[in-house]
PDB file of C-alpha atoms in Angstrom:
ATOM      1  CA  UNK A   1     -46.292  31.740 -22.168  1.00  0.00           C
ATOM      2  CA  UNK A   2     -49.997  31.801 -22.920  1.00  0.00           C
ATOM      3  CA  UNK A   3     -52.007  30.978 -19.819  1.00  0.00           C
ATOM      4  CA  UNK A   4     -55.356  32.032 -21.240  1.00  0.00           C
ATOM      5  CA  UNK A   5     -56.831  28.676 -20.237  1.00  0.00           C
ATOM      6  CA  UNK A   6     -55.620  29.189 -16.663  1.00  0.00           C
ATOM      7  CA  UNK A   7     -57.262  32.560 -16.104  1.00  0.00           C
ATOM      8  CA  UNK A   8     -59.280  32.756 -12.944  1.00  0.00           C
ATOM      9  CA  UNK A   9     -62.396  34.856 -12.692  1.00  0.00           C
ATOM     10  CA  UNK A  10     -61.222  38.406 -12.250  1.00  0.00           C
ATOM     11  CA  UNK A  11     -57.570  37.336 -12.462  1.00  0.00           C
ATOM     12  CA  UNK A  12     -54.809  38.124 -14.884  1.00  0.00           C
ATOM     13  CA  UNK A  13     -53.318  35.833 -17.497  1.00  0.00           C
ATOM     14  CA  UNK A  14     -50.704  34.705 -15.027  1.00  0.00           C
ATOM     15  CA  UNK A  15     -51.292  35.286 -11.354  1.00  0.00           C
ATOM     16  CA  UNK A  16     -48.487  35.666  -8.851  1.00  0.00           C
ATOM     17  CA  UNK A  17     -49.019  32.167  -7.399  1.00  0.00           C
ATOM     18  CA  UNK A  18     -48.840  30.716 -10.927  1.00  0.00           C
ATOM     19  CA  UNK A  19     -45.567  32.523 -11.615  1.00  0.00           C
ATOM     20  CA  UNK A  20     -44.172  31.356  -8.301  1.00  0.00           C
ATOM     21  CA  UNK A  21     -45.272  27.801  -9.016  1.00  0.00           C
ATOM     22  CA  UNK A  22     -43.656  27.929 -12.468  1.00  0.00           C
ATOM     23  CA  UNK A  23     -40.439  29.184 -10.899  1.00  0.00           C
ATOM     24  CA  UNK A  24     -40.437  26.434  -8.292  1.00  0.00           C
ATOM     25  CA  UNK A  25     -41.129  23.810 -10.932  1.00  0.00           C
ATOM     26  CA  UNK A  26     -38.219  25.115 -12.999  1.00  0.00           C
ATOM     27  CA  UNK A  27     -36.017  24.883  -9.912  1.00  0.00           C
ATOM     28  CA  UNK A  28     -37.250  21.337  -9.282  1.00  0.00           C
ATOM     29  CA  UNK A  29     -36.540  20.385 -12.903  1.00  0.00           C
ATOM     30  CA  UNK A  30     -32.937  21.551 -12.476  1.00  0.00           C
ATOM     31  CA  UNK A  31     -32.562  19.513  -9.282  1.00  0.00           C
ATOM     32  CA  UNK A  32     -34.060  16.480 -11.021  1.00  0.00           C
ATOM     33  CA  UNK A  33     -31.588  16.825 -13.897  1.00  0.00           C
ATOM     34  CA  UNK A  34     -28.678  16.926 -11.424  1.00  0.00           C
ATOM     35  CA  UNK A  35     -30.127  13.943  -9.555  1.00  0.00           C
ATOM     36  CA  UNK A  36     -30.354  11.885 -12.736  1.00  0.00           C
ATOM     37  CA  UNK A  37     -26.816  12.868 -13.721  1.00  0.00           C
ATOM     38  CA  UNK A  38     -25.592  11.859 -10.263  1.00  0.00           C
ATOM     39  CA  UNK A  39     -27.349   8.476 -10.483  1.00  0.00           C
ATOM     40  CA  UNK A  40     -25.752   7.911 -13.897  1.00  0.00           C
ATOM     41  CA  UNK A  41     -22.342   8.885 -12.504  1.00  0.00           C
ATOM     42  CA  UNK A  42     -22.835   6.585  -9.512  1.00  0.00           C
ATOM     43  CA  UNK A  43     -23.560   3.659 -11.823  1.00  0.00           C
ATOM     44  CA  UNK A  44     -20.522   4.464 -13.944  1.00  0.00           C
ATOM     45  CA  UNK A  45     -18.351   4.303 -10.842  1.00  0.00           C
ATOM     46  CA  UNK A  46     -19.998   1.002  -9.893  1.00  0.00           C
ATOM     47  CA  UNK A  47     -19.112  -0.322 -13.353  1.00  0.00           C
ATOM     48  CA  UNK A  48     -15.479   0.657 -12.784  1.00  0.00           C
ATOM     49  CA  UNK A  49     -15.589  -1.107  -9.420  1.00  0.00           C
ATOM     50  CA  UNK A  50     -17.007  -4.212 -11.123  1.00  0.00           C
ATOM     51  CA  UNK A  51     -14.156  -4.256 -13.633  1.00  0.00           C
ATOM     52  CA  UNK A  52     -11.675  -4.069 -10.758  1.00  0.00           C
ATOM     53  CA  UNK A  53     -13.473  -6.867  -8.899  1.00  0.00           C
ATOM     54  CA  UNK A  54     -13.468  -8.961 -12.066  1.00  0.00           C
ATOM     55  CA  UNK A  55      -9.728  -8.477 -12.662  1.00  0.00           C
ATOM     56  CA  UNK A  56      -8.842  -9.368  -9.084  1.00  0.00           C
ATOM     57  CA  UNK A  57     -11.461 -12.090  -8.449  1.00  0.00           C
ATOM     58  CA  UNK A  58     -13.140 -10.077  -5.705  1.00  0.00           C
ATOM     59  CA  UNK A  59     -16.694 -11.234  -4.912  1.00  0.00           C
ATOM     60  CA  UNK A  60     -19.382  -8.902  -6.231  1.00  0.00           C
ATOM     61  CA  UNK A  61     -21.457  -8.880  -3.063  1.00  0.00           C
ATOM     62  CA  UNK A  62     -19.924  -6.841  -0.249  1.00  0.00           C
ATOM     63  CA  UNK A  63     -22.537  -6.807   2.561  1.00  0.00           C
ATOM     64  CA  UNK A  64     -20.325  -4.730   4.871  1.00  0.00           C
ATOM     65  CA  UNK A  65     -20.094  -1.998   2.258  1.00  0.00           C
ATOM     66  CA  UNK A  66     -23.847  -2.032   1.701  1.00  0.00           C
ATOM     67  CA  UNK A  67     -24.386  -1.567   5.425  1.00  0.00           C
ATOM     68  CA  UNK A  68     -21.990   1.400   5.472  1.00  0.00           C
ATOM     69  CA  UNK A  69     -24.001   3.036   2.682  1.00  0.00           C
ATOM     70  CA  UNK A  70     -27.318   2.420   4.468  1.00  0.00           C
ATOM     71  CA  UNK A  71     -25.928   3.682   7.790  1.00  0.00           C
ATOM     72  CA  UNK A  72     -24.644   6.862   6.144  1.00  0.00           C
ATOM     73  CA  UNK A  73     -28.042   7.465   4.523  1.00  0.00           C
ATOM     74  CA  UNK A  74     -29.813   6.933   7.852  1.00  0.00           C
ATOM     75  CA  UNK A  75     -27.502   9.407   9.586  1.00  0.00           C
ATOM     76  CA  UNK A  76     -28.109  11.906   6.790  1.00  0.00           C
ATOM     77  CA  UNK A  77     -31.865  11.428   7.126  1.00  0.00           C
ATOM     78  CA  UNK A  78     -31.806  12.147  10.848  1.00  0.00           C
ATOM     79  CA  UNK A  79     -29.602  15.227  10.411  1.00  0.00           C
ATOM     80  CA  UNK A  80     -31.785  16.632   7.643  1.00  0.00           C
ATOM     81  CA  UNK A  81     -35.282  15.886   8.962  1.00  0.00           C
ATOM     82  CA  UNK A  82     -35.915  13.258   6.305  1.00  0.00           C
ATOM     83  CA  UNK A  83     -37.483   9.847   6.534  1.00  0.00           C
ATOM     84  CA  UNK A  84     -34.850   7.159   7.192  1.00  0.00           C
ATOM     85  CA  UNK A  85     -37.247   4.622   5.666  1.00  0.00           C
ATOM     86  CA  UNK A  86     -37.446   6.634   2.455  1.00  0.00           C
ATOM     87  CA  UNK A  87     -33.666   6.880   2.141  1.00  0.00           C
ATOM     88  CA  UNK A  88     -33.310   3.191   2.977  1.00  0.00           C
ATOM     89  CA  UNK A  89     -35.738   2.354   0.156  1.00  0.00           C
ATOM     90  CA  UNK A  90     -33.984   4.735  -2.224  1.00  0.00           C
ATOM     91  CA  UNK A  91     -30.594   3.198  -1.490  1.00  0.00           C
ATOM     92  CA  UNK A  92     -32.023  -0.311  -1.763  1.00  0.00           C
ATOM     93  CA  UNK A  93     -32.999   0.583  -5.345  1.00  0.00           C
ATOM     94  CA  UNK A  94     -29.624   2.159  -6.087  1.00  0.00           C
ATOM     95  CA  UNK A  95     -27.755  -0.823  -4.650  1.00  0.00           C
ATOM     96  CA  UNK A  96     -29.940  -3.311  -6.529  1.00  0.00           C
ATOM     97  CA  UNK A  97     -29.185  -1.572  -9.831  1.00  0.00           C
ATOM     98  CA  UNK A  98     -25.488  -1.357  -8.990  1.00  0.00           C
ATOM     99  CA  UNK A  99     -25.465  -5.099  -8.264  1.00  0.00           C
ATOM    100  CA  UNK A 100     -27.233  -5.801 -11.559  1.00  0.00           C
ATOM    101  CA  UNK A 101     -24.637  -3.775 -13.466  1.00  0.00           C
ATOM    102  CA  UNK A 102     -21.775  -5.387 -11.563  1.00  0.00           C
ATOM    103  CA  UNK A 103     -23.186  -8.855 -12.281  1.00  0.00           C
ATOM    104  CA  UNK A 104     -23.286  -8.111 -16.006  1.00  0.00           C
ATOM    105  CA  UNK A 105     -19.660  -7.076 -15.953  1.00  0.00           C
ATOM    106  CA  UNK A 106     -18.235  -9.666 -13.549  1.00  0.00           C
ATOM    107  CA  UNK A 107     -20.120 -12.615 -15.053  1.00  0.00           C
ATOM    108  CA  UNK A 108     -19.422 -11.453 -18.576  1.00  0.00           C
ATOM    109  CA  UNK A 109     -23.051 -12.193 -19.496  1.00  0.00           C
ATOM    110  CA  UNK A 110     -23.764  -8.803 -20.940  1.00  0.00           C
ATOM    111  CA  UNK A 111     -22.402  -5.376 -21.563  1.00  0.00           C
ATOM    112  CA  UNK A 112     -23.147  -2.769 -18.984  1.00  0.00           C
ATOM    113  CA  UNK A 113     -20.893  -0.367 -20.852  1.00  0.00           C
ATOM    114  CA  UNK A 114     -23.589   0.271 -23.461  1.00  0.00           C
ATOM    115  CA  UNK A 115     -25.972   1.264 -20.683  1.00  0.00           C
ATOM    116  CA  UNK A 116     -23.409   3.517 -19.048  1.00  0.00           C
ATOM    117  CA  UNK A 117     -21.910   5.334 -22.019  1.00  0.00           C
ATOM    118  CA  UNK A 118     -19.574   8.138 -21.104  1.00  0.00           C
ATOM    119  CA  UNK A 119     -21.311  10.528 -23.496  1.00  0.00           C
ATOM    120  CA  UNK A 120     -23.206  13.431 -22.028  1.00  0.00           C
ATOM    121  CA  UNK A 121     -26.289  14.855 -23.615  1.00  0.00           C
TER     122      UNK A 121
END
């Protein structure tokens, strides 16, 4: 790695803080990749749930289940010194996307399967 543009006056090509920062960013990139894979997997499971709901005429919206998910996230936030509001917002996004995918499947208005291919890259 050429860090000639990052050289500080009197410093080396790559200072210790820069190496540490690069290492932490690499670690963060790995966590982000796992996070994205987990979101994809979550949506795939939601698609399977939607197919089951469709076959058995179960309503898409399950408010009790959504509350369970939010409550679990809030408990996790408190136990892990995280913002409950942040996790609530994060799960609101995840649930909204899951509902969108389920609607496509249950209503038969589109194909969520193309969006949730089982192929891994």
